Short mmCIF file of C-alpha atoms in Angstrom, two decimals:
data_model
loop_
_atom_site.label_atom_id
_atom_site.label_comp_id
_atom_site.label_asym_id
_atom_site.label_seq_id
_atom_site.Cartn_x
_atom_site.Cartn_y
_atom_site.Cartn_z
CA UNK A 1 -19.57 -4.99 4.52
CA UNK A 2 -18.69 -6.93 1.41
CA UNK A 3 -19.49 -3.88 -0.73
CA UNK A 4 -16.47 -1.86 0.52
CA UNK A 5 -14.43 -4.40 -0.91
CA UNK A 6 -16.52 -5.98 -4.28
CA UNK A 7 -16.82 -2.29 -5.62
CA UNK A 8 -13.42 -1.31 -4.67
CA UNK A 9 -10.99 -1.11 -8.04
CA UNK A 10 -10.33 -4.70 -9.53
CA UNK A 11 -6.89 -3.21 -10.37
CA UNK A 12 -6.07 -3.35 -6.94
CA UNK A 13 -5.72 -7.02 -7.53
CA UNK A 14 -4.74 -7.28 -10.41
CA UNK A 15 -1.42 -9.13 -10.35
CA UNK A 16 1.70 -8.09 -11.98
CA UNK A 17 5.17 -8.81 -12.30
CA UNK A 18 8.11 -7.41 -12.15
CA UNK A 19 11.86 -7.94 -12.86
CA UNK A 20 14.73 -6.92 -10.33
CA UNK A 21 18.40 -8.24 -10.63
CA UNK A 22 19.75 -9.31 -6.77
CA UNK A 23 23.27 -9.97 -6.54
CA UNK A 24 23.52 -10.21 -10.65
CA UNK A 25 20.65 -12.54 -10.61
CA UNK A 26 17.10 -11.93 -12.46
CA UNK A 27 13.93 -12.84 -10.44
CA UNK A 28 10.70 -12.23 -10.96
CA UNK A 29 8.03 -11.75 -8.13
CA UNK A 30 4.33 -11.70 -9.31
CA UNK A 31 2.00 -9.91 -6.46
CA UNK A 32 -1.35 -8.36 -6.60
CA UNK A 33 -1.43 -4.19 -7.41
CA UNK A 34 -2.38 -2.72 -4.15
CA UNK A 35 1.17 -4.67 -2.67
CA UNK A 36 3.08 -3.40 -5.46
CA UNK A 37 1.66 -0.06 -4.46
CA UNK A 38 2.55 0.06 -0.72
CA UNK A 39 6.30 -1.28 -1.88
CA UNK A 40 6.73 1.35 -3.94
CA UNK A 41 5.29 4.04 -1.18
CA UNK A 42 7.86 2.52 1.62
CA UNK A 43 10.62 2.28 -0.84
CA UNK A 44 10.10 6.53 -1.51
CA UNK A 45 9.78 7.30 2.12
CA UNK A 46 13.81 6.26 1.88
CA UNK A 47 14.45 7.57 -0.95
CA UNK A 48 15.07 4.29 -2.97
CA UNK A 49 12.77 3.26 -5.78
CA UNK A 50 10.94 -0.44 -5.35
CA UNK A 51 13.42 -2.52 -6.77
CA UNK A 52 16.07 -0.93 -4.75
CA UNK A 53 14.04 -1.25 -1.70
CA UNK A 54 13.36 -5.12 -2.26
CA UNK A 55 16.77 -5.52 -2.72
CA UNK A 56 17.74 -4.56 0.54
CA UNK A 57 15.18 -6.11 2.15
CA UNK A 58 16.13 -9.28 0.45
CA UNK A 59 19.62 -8.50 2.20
CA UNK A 60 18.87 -7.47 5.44
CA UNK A 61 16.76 -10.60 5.53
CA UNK A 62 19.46 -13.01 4.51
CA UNK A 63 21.91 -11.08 6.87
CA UNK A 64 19.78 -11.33 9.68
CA UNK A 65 19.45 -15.22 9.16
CA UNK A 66 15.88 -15.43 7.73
CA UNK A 67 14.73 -18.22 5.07
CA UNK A 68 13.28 -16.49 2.15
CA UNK A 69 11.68 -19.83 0.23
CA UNK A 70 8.76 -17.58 0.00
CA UNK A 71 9.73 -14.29 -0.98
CA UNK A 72 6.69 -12.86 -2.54
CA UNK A 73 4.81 -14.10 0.94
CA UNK A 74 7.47 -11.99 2.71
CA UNK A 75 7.18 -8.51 0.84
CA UNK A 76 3.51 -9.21 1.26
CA UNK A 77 3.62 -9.56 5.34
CA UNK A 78 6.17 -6.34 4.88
CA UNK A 79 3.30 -4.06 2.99
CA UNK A 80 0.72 -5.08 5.22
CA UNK A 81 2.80 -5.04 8.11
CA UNK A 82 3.30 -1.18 7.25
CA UNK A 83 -0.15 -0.30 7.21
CA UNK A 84 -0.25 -2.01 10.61
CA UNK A 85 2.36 0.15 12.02
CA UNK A 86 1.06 3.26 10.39
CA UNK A 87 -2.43 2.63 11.68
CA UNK A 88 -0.92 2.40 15.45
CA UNK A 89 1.28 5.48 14.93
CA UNK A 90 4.57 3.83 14.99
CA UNK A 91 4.80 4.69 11.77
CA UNK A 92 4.11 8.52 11.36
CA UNK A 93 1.42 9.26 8.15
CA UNK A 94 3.96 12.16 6.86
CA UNK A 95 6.10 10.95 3.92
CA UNK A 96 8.72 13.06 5.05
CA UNK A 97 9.63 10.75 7.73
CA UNK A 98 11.76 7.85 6.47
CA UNK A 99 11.22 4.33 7.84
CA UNK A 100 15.08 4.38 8.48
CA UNK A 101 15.32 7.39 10.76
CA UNK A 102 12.78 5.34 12.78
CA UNK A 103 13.62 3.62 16.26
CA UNK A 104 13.21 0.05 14.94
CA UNK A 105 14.33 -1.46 18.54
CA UNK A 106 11.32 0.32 20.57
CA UNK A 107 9.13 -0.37 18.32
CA UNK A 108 9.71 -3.65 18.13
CA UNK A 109 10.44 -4.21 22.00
CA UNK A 110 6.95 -2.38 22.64
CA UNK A 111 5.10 -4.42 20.36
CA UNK A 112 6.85 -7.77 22.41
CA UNK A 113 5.46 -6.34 25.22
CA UNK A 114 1.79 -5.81 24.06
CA UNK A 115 2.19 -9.81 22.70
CA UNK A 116 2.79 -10.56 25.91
CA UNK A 117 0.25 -9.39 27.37
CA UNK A 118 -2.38 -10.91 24.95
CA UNK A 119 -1.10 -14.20 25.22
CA UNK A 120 -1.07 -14.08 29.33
#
């Protein structure tokens, strides 16, 4: 087991950083290369590159009332959160298809559901 992931590319976590200016203010966030990499893949499915992507996530997040002390934890939980939804077909494997254009409320009132059930 531990061989798929000791032998796997040590870029993958490799942390970097990157710059992005939100609301005329420079931040940094510092994550590992494979998140960087699934950012960037959800940002293209909408046409936006990363930074614009984080940007409106950042927004959206605010909007919607969240606390963002931990940013970097959050765009974390949102790559691996896509993989999640990809691997249960919510989120279709073609590009093509933008995460927009998806029907965010079923999703997320089906997935309720399922929680539900687990917990009963």
């Amino acid at each position: 087991m531990c061989k798929l992931f000791i032998d796997a590319d040590p870029e993958l976590w490799r942390s970097a950083t990157h710059s992005l200016r939100i609301d005329g203010m420079v931040t940094s966030v510092r994550m590992e290369n494979y998140f960087w990499r699934l950012l960037e893949e959800i940002a293209q499915r909408d046409g936006m590159n990363t930074a614009q992507m984080i940007t409106r996530l950042y927004h959206e997040s605010i909007d919607a009332g969240h606390d963002l002390g931990n940013f970097t934890s959050f765009l974390r939980v949102c790559a691996l959160r896509y993989q999640a939804l990809q691997l249960s077909g919510d989120i279709p494997p073609s590009m093509d298809v933008p995460i927009g254009g998806l029907d965010a409320q079923h999703i997320l009132t089906r997935e309720s559901a399922t929680h539900k059930k687990q917990v009963h």
